[in-house]
Short mmCIF file of C-alpha atoms in Angstrom, two decimals:
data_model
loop_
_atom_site.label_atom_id
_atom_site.label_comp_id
_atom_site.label_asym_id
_atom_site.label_seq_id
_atom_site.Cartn_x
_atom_site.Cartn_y
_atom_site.Cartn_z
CA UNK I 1278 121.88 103.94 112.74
CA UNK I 1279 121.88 107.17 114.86
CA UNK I 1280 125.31 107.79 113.68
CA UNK I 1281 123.30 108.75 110.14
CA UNK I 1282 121.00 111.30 111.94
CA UNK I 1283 123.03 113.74 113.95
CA UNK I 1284 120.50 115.63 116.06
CA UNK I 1285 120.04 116.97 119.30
CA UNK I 1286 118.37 114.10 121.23
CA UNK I 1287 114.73 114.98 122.28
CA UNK I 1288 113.18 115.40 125.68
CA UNK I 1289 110.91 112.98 125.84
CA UNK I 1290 111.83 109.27 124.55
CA UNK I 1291 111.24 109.18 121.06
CA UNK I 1292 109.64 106.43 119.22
CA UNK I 1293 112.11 103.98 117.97
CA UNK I 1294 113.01 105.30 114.23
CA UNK I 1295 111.13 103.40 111.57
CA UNK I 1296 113.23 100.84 108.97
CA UNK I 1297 113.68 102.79 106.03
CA UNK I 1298 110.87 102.51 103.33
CA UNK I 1299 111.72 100.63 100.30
CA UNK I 1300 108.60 101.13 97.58
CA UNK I 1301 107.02 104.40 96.84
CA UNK I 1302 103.47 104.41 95.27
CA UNK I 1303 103.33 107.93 92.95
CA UNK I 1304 99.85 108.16 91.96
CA UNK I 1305 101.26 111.11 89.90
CA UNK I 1306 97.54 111.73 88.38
CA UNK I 1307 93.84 110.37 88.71
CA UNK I 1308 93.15 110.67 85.34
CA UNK I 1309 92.47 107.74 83.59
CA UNK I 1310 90.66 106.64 79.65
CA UNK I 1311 89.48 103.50 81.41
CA UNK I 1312 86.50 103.24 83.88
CA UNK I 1313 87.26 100.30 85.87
CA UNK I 1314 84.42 99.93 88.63
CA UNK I 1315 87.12 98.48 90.40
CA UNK I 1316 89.19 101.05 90.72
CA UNK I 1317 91.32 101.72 93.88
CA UNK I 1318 91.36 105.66 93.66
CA UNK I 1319 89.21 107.51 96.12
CA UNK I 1320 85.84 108.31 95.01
CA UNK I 1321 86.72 111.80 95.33
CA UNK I 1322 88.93 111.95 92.74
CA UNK I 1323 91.68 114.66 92.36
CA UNK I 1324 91.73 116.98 89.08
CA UNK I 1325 94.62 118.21 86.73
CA UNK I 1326 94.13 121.71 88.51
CA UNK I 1327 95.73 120.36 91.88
CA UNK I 1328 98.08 117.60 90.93
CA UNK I 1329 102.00 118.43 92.00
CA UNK I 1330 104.52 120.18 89.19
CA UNK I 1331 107.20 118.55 87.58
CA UNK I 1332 109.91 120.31 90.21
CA UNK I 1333 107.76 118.87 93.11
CA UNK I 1334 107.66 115.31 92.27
CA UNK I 1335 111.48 115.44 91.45
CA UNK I 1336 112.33 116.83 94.83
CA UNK I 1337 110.34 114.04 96.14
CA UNK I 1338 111.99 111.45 94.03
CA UNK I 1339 115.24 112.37 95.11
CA UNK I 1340 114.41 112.87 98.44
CA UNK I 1341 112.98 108.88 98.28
CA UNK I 1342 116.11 107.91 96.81
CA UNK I 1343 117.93 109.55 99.76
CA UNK I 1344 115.68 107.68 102.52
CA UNK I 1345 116.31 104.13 101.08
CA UNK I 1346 113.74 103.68 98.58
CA UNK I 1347 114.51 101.09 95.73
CA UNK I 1348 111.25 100.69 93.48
CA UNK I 1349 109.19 103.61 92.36
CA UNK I 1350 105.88 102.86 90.88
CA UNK I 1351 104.91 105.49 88.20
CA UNK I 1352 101.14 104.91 88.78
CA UNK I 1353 97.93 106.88 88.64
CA UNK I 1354 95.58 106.85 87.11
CA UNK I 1355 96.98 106.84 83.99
CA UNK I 1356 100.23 108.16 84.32
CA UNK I 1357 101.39 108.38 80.60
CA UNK I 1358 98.61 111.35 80.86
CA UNK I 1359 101.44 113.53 83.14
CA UNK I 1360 103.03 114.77 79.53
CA UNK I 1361 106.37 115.10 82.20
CA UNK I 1362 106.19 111.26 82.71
CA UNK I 1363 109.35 111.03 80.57
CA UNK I 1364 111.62 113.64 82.74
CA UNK I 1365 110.11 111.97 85.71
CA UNK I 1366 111.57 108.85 84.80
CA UNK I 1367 115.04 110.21 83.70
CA UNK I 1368 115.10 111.99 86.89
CA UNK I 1369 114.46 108.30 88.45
CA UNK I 1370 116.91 106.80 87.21
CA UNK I 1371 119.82 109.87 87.51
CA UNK I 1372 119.08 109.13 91.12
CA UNK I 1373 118.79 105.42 91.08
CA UNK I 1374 115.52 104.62 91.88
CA UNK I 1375 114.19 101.15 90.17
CA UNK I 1376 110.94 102.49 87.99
CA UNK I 1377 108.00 100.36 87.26
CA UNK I 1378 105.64 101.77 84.86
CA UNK I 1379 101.89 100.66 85.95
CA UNK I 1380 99.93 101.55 82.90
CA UNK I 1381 96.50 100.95 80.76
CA UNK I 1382 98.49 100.45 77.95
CA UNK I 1383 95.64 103.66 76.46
CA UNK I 1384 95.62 107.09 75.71
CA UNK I 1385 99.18 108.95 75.49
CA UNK I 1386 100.95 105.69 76.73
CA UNK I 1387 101.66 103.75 73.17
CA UNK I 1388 103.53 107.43 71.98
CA UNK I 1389 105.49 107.88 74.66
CA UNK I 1390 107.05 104.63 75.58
CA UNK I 1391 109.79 104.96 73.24
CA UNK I 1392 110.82 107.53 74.77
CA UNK I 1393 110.25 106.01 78.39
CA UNK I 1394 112.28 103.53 76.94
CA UNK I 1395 115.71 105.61 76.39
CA UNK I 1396 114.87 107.83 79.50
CA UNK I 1397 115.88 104.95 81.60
CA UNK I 1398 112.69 102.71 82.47
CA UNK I 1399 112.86 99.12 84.37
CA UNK I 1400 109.76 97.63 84.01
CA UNK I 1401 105.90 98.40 82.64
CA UNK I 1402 103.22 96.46 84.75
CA UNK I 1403 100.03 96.30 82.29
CA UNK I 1404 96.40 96.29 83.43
CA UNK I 1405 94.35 93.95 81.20
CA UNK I 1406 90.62 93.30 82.12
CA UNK I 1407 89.97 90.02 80.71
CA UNK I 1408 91.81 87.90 78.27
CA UNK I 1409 89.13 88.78 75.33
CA UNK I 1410 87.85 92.01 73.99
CA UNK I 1411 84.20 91.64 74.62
CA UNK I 1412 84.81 91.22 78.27
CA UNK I 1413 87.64 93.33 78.85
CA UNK I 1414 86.51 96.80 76.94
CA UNK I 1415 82.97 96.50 79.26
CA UNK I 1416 84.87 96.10 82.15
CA UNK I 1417 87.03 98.75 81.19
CA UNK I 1418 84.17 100.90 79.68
CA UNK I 1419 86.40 101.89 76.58
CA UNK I 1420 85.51 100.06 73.70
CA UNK I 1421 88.61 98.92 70.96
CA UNK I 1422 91.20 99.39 74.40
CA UNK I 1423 91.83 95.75 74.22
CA UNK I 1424 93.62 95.34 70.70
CA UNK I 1425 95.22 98.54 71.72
CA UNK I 1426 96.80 97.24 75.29
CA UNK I 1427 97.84 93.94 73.13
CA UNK I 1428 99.95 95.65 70.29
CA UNK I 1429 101.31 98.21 73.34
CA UNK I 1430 102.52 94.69 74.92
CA UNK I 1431 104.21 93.86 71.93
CA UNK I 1432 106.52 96.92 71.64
CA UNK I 1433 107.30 96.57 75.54
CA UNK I 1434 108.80 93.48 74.54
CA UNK I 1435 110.50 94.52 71.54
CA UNK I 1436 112.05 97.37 73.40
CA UNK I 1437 113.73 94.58 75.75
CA UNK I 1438 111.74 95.85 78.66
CA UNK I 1439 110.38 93.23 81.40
CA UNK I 1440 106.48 92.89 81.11
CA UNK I 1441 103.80 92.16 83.90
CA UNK I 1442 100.59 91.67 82.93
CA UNK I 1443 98.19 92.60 85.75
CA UNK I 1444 94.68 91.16 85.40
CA UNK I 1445 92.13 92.26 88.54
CA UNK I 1446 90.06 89.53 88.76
CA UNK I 1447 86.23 89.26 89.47
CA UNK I 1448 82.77 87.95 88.81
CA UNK I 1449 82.80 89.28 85.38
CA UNK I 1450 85.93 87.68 84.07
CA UNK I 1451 87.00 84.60 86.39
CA UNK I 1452 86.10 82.23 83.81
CA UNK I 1453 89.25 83.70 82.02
CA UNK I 1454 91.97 83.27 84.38
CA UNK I 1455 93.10 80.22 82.32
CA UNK I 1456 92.98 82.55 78.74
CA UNK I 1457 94.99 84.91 80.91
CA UNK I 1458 97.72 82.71 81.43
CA UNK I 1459 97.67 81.42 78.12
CA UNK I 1460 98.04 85.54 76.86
CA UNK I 1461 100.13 86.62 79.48
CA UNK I 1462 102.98 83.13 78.20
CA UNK I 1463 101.59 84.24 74.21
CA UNK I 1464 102.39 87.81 74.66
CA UNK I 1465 106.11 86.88 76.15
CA UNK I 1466 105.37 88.49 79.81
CA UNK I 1467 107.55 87.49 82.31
CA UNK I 1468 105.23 87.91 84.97
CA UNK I 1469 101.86 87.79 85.85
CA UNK I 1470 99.66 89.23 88.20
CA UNK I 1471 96.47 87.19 89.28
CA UNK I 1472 95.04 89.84 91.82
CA UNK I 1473 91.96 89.32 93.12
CA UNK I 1474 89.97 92.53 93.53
CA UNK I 1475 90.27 94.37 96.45
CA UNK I 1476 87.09 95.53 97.80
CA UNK I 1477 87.83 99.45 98.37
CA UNK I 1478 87.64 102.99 96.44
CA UNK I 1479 85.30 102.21 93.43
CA UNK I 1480 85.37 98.31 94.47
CA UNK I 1481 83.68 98.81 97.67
CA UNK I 1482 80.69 100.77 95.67
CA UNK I 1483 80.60 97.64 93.61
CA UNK I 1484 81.20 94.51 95.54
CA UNK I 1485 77.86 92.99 94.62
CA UNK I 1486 78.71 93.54 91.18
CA UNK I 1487 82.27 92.02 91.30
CA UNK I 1488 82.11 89.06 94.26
CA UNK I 1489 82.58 85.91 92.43
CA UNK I 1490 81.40 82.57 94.33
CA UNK I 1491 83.88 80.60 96.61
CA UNK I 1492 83.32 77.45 93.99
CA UNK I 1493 84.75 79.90 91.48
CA UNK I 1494 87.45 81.35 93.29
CA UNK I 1495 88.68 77.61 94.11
CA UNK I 1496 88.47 76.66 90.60
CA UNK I 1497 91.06 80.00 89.90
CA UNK I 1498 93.52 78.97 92.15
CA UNK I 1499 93.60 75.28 91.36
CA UNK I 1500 94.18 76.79 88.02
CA UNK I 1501 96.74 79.03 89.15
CA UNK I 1502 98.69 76.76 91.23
CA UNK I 1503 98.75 74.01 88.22
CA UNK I 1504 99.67 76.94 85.72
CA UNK I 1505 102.87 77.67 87.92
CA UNK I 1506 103.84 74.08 88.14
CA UNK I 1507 103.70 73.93 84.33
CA UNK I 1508 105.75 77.00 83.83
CA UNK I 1509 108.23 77.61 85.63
CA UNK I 1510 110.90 79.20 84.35
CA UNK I 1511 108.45 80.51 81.66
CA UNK I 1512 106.22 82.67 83.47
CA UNK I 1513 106.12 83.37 87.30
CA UNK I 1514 102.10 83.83 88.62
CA UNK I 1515 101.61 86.09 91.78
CA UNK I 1516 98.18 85.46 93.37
CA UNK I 1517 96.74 87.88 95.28
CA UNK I 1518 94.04 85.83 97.27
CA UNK I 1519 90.40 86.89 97.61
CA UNK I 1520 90.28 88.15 101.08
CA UNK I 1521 86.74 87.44 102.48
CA UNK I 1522 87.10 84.25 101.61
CA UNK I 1523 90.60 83.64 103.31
CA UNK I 1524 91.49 82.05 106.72
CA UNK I 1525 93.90 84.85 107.48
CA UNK I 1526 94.07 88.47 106.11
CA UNK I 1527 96.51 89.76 103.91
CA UNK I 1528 99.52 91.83 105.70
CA UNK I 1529 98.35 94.82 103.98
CA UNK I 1530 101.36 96.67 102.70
CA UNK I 1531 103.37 94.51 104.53
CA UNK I 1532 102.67 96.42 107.58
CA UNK I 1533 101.67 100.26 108.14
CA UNK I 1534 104.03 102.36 107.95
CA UNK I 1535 106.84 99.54 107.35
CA UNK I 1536 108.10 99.03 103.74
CA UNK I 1537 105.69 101.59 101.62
CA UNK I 1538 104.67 104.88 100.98
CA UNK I 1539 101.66 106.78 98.71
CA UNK I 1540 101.80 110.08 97.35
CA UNK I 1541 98.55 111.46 95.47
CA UNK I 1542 98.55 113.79 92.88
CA UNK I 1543 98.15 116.42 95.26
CA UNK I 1544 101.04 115.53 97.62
CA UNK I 1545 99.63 114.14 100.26
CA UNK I 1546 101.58 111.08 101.62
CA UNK I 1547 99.81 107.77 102.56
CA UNK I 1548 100.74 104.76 104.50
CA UNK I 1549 98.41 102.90 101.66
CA UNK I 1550 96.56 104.15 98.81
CA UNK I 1551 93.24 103.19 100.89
CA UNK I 1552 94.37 105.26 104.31
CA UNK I 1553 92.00 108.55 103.29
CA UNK I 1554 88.87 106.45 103.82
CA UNK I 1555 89.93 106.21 107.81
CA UNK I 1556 88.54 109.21 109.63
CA UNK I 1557 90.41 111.57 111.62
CA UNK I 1558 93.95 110.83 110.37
CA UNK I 1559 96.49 113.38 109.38
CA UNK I 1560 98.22 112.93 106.50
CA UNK I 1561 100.95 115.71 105.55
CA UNK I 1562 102.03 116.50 101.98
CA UNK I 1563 104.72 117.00 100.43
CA UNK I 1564 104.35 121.05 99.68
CA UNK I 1565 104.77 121.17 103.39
CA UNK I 1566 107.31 118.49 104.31
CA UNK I 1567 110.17 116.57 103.71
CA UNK I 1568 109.26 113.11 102.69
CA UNK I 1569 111.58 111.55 105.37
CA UNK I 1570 110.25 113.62 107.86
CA UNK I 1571 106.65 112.42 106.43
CA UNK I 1572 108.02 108.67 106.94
CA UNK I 1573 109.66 108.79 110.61
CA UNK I 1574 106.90 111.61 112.51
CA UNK I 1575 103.58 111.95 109.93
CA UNK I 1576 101.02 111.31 112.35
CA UNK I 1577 98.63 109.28 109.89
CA UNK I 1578 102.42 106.90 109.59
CA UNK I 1579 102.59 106.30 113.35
CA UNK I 1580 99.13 106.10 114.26
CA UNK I 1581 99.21 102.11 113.24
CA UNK I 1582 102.76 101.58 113.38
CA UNK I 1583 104.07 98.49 114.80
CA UNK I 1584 101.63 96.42 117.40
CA UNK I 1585 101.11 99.19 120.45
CA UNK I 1586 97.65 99.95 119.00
CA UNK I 1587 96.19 96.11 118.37
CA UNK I 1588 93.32 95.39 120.20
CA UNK I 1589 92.34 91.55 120.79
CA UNK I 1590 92.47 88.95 119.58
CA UNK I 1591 95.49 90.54 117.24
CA UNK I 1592 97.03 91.90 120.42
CA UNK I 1593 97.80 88.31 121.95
CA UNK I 1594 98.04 86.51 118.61
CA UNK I 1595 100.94 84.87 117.51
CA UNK I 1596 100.70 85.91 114.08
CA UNK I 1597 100.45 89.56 114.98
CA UNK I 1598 103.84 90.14 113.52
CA UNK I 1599 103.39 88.22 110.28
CA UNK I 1600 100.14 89.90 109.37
CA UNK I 1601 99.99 92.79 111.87
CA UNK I 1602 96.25 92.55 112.29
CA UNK I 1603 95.89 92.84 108.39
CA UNK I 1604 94.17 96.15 106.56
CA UNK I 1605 93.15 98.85 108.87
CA UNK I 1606 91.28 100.21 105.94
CA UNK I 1607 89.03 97.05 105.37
CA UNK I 1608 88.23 97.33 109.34
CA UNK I 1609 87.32 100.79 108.99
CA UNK I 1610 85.39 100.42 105.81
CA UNK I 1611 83.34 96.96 107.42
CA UNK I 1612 83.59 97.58 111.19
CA UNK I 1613 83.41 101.46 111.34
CA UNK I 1614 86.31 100.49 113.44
CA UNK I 1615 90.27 101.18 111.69
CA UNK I 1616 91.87 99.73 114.86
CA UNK I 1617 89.64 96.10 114.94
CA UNK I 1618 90.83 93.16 113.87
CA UNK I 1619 90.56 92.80 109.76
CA UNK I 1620 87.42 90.91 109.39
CA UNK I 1621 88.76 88.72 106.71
CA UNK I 1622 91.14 86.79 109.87
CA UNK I 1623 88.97 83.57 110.96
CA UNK I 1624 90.02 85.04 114.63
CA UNK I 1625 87.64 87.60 113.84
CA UNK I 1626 84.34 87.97 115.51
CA UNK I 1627 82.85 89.37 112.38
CA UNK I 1628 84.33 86.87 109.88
CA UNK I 1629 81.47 84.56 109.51
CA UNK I 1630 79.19 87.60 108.65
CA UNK I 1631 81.67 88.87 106.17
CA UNK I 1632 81.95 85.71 104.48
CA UNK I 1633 78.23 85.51 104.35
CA UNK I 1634 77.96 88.71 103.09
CA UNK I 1635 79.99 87.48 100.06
CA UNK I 1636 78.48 84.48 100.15
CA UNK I 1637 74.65 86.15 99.74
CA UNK I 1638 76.15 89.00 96.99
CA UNK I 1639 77.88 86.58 94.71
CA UNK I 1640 74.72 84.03 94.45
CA UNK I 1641 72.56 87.24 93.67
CA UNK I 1642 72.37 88.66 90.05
CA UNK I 1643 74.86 91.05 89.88
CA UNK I 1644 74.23 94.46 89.30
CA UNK I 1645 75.04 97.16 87.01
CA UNK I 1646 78.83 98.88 87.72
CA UNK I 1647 78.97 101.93 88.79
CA UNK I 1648 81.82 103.27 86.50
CA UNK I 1649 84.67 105.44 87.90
CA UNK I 1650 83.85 109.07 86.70
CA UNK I 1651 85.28 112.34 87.97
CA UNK I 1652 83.21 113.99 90.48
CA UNK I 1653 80.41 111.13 89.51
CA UNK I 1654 78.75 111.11 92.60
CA UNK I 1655 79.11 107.18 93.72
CA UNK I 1656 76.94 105.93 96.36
CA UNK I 1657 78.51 102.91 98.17
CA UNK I 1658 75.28 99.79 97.49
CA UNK I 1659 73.13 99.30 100.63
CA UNK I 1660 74.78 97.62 103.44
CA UNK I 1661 78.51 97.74 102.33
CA UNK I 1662 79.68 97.76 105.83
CA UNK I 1663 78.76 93.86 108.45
CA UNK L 1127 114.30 73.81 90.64
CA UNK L 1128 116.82 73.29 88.17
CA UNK L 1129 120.56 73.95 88.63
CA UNK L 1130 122.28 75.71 85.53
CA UNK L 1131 124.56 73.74 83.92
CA UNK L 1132 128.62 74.64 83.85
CA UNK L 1133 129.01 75.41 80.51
CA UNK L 1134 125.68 77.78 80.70
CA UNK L 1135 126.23 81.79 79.99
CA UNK L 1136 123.77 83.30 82.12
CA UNK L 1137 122.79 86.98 81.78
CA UNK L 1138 121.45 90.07 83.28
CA UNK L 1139 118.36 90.87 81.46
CA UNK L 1140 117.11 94.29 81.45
CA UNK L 1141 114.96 95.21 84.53
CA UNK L 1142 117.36 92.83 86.81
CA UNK L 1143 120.06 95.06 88.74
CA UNK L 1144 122.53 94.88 91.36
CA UNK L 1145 123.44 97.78 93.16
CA UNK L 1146 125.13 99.11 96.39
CA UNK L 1147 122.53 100.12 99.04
CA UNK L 1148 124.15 102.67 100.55
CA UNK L 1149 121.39 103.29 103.12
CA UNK L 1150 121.31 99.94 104.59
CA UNK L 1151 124.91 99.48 103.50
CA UNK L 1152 124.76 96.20 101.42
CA UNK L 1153 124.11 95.11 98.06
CA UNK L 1154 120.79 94.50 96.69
CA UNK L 1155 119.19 92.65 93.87
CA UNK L 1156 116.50 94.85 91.79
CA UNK L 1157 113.97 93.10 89.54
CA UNK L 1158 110.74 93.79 88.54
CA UNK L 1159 108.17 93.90 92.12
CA UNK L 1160 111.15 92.01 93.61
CA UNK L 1161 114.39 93.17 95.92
CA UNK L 1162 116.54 90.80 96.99
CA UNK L 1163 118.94 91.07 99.65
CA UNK L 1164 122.02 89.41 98.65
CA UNK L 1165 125.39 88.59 100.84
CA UNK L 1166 129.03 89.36 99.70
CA UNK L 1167 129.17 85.82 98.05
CA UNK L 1168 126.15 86.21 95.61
CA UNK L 1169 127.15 89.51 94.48
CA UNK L 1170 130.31 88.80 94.06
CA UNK L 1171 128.64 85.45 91.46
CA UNK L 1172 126.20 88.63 90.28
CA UNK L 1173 129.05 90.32 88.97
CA UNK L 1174 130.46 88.24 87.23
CA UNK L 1175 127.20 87.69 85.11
CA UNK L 1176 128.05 89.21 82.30
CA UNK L 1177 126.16 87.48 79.20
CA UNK L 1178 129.54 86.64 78.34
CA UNK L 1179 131.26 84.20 81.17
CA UNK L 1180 129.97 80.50 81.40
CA UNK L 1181 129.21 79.36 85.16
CA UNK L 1182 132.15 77.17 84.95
CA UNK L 1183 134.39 80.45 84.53
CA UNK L 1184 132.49 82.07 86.93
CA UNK L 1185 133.57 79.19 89.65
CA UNK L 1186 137.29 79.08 88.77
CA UNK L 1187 137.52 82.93 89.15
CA UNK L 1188 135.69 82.34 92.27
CA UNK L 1189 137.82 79.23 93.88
CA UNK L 1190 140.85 81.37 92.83
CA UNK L 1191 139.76 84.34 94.60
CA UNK L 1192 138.56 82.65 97.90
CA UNK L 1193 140.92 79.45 97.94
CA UNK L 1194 137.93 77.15 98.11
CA UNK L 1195 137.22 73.69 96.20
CA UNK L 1196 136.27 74.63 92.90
CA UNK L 1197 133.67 71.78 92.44
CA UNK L 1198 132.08 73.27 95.71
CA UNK L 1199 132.40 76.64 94.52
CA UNK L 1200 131.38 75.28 91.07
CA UNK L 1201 127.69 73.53 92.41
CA UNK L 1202 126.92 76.64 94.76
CA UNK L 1203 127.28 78.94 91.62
CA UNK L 1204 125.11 76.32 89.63
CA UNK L 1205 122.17 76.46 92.30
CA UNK L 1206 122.24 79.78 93.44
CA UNK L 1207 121.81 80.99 89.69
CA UNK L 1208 119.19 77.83 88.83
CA UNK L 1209 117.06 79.45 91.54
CA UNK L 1210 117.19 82.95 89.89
CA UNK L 1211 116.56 81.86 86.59
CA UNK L 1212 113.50 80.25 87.85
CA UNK L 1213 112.42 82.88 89.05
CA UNK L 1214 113.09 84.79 86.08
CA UNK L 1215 115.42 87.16 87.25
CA UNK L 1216 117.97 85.97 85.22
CA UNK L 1217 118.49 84.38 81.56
CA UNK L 1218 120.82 81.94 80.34
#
């Protein structure tokens, strides 16, 4: 490996020099026609006036090629509303990057996917936010964007393209993970993504309004796991697992700072789309740095990298390497604390109260969403945090 | 998991590629959320999917090339492409 990097070796003992990354998030814009309340963007969000130029992002996609990266994920927001979206992709694929499209199926993205289409694209990952109308356009706050994500499924799969259907599911639509499946096998996907919302960015704001009971989340994944058993070969189901009500926590991007990176519309590069709402980090951008610089020295990359920083019980556990002490983001967010053990592990001190804190918000009524808005002022609900 | 049968003609489908790594020197298998790392022997099945060749082509041009029992040759091909197509990389 250090026959690839030919530099004068430093003073002091370096760090050992991080695996290459192999997925890149580009969040190329935070505009969006939907208003998901459970969005993952920062409440902040960013505006057209800031977002990186065409040149930019292409330096960055080729220097992401040249670091090891294999799948780009064209994301936002809604990133059909980048009207460069189409030389982004060429660009993509002139330098052999894998692209996955991860679209509302709304707004610019219907006219432009023919042309997506011949400029090279792998894959389109579609949101859906229930598996009827009614439910999904008032999750989605956008009323008639159902029919219009179905008939944008259909020319996906007329161009030949791969389709994922993504469904985020919650309170308001877990009585239709069954439908799903059924649309996801009618509308010829080849994959589908059961994801269980992920309480932060507009989520966290409205947890009480999305936690579904652990009776219903059971009843989804007994669902699920029969559904898979049925079709193979037909349709492949990834689960992403409600995490307060798991025994272990998720190993959030596979590890900080191991396999993924995040740019935001503005440049800035993340270790997770989620790493903003830790205090005190630094993140560098991309104006200002190369990316593989970003990758091997950012400071906000190697502040949770590897196990040095674990405190117990992840710092004796045996599964520290499997899960590497799961999200530092949901610590932060529940334990005011990014380097504490992710509450949602049973070896968690806190577990029990974040379980009942699910437990309490999904028996309540549920209350209103807070929609996702530019510069709309959300207030995370009383008592977010344990 | 079912095997793919010999006179099968499996296929590539778009959004499945194999390509040379050169950063991590070795070839890799690129589908849609997935990457596979793949040794010398499956790429060297891989290409040889061509939406044209039956498995049981596949294995003679195989045996030929590394002197080894074509029915051997001939089942590995069979599962090792079964267990892709059920994952939906590939198509037959």
């Amino acid at each position: 490996m250090n026959d690839l990097s030919p530099r004068a070796t430093p003073a002091v003992p370096a760090r050992p020099e991080p695996a290459p990354p192999i997925g890149l998030l580009a969040e190329l814009t935070h505009r969006c026609p939907l208003r998901c309340p459970y969005c993952s963007n920062p409440l902040e969000l960013d505006r057209r006036e800031s977002e990186l130029d065409t040149a930019t992002w292409m330096r960055v996609l080729s220097e992401a090629a040249a670091i090891g990266v294999l799948h780009v994920h064209l994301s936002g927001g809604e990133p059909t509303a980048r009207a460069d979206l189409v030389d982004l992709t060429a660009h993509c694929a002139r330098v052999g990057l894998y692209t996955n499209l991860i679209t509302s199926g709304i707004g610019r993205a219907d006219a432009m996917l023919d042309a997506l289409s011949d400029a090279g694209l792998d894959h389109v990952q579609l949101s859906l936010q229930g598996a009827h109308a009614q439910t999904a356009d008032r999750i989605g706050g956008y009323a008639g964007g159902h029919d219009k994500k179905l008939a944008f499924a259909r020319r996906v799969v007329e161009l030949g393209l791969p389709l994922t259907v993504n469904a985020v599911i919650h309170r308001g639509n877990i009585d239709e993970v069954a439908d799903m499946i059924d649309l996801a096998v009618a509308l010829k996907a080849k994959r589908l993504e059961i994801a269980h919302t992920q309480y932060y960015g507009w989520a966290f704001v409205n947890r009480a309004a999305l936690m579904p009971t652990r009776a219903e989340v059971e009843r989804s994944l007994a669902i699920v796991e029969a559904a898979r058993q049925r079709l193979e070969g037909v349709l492949v189901i990834d689960l992403v697992i409600p995490d307060y009500y798991a025994r272990f926590p998720k190993a959030c991007t596979g590890g900080w700072g191991r396999r993924t990176l995040n740019v935001t519309p503005t440049g800035k590069v993340l270790p997770c789309h989620a790493a903003e709402s830790i205090p005190g980090l630094e993140f560098w951008n991309v104006r200002d740095h190369a990316l593989g610089d970003i990758w091997r020295q950012g400071p906000a990359f190697n502040a949770f990298r590897g196990t040095d920083w674990m405190q117990e019980p992840c710092r004796s556990c045996a599964r520290k390497e499997m899960d590497f002490g799961g999200c530092r983001c949901q610590a932060m967010a529940l334990l005011g604390d990014a380097a504490a053990t992710d509450p949602a592990c049973t070896l968690s001190p806190f577990h029990g109260r974040m379980e009942d804190r699910a437990a309490g918000e999904a028996a309540a009524e549920a209350p209103s969403y807070q929609y996702r808005a530019m510069g709309g002022g959300a207030a995370a609900g009383p008592g977010g945090a344990l | 998991m079912s095997a793919l049968a010999a006179e099968d003609v499996p296929r590539l489908p778009r959004g499945v590629k194999v390509r040379y790594d050169e950063v991590r020197s070795r070839h890799v298998l690129l589908a849609p959320e997935r990457a596979f790392d793949i040794d010398e022997i499956a790429a060297a099945i891989l290409e040889l999917v061509d939406g044209h060749t039956s498995v049981a082509a596949i294995a003679d041009v195989l045996a030929a090339r590394f002197e080894a029992p074509r029915d051997v040759v001939c089942a590995d091909v069979q599962a090792m492409l079964g267990d892709l197509a059920a994952k939906r990389v590939i198509e037959r």
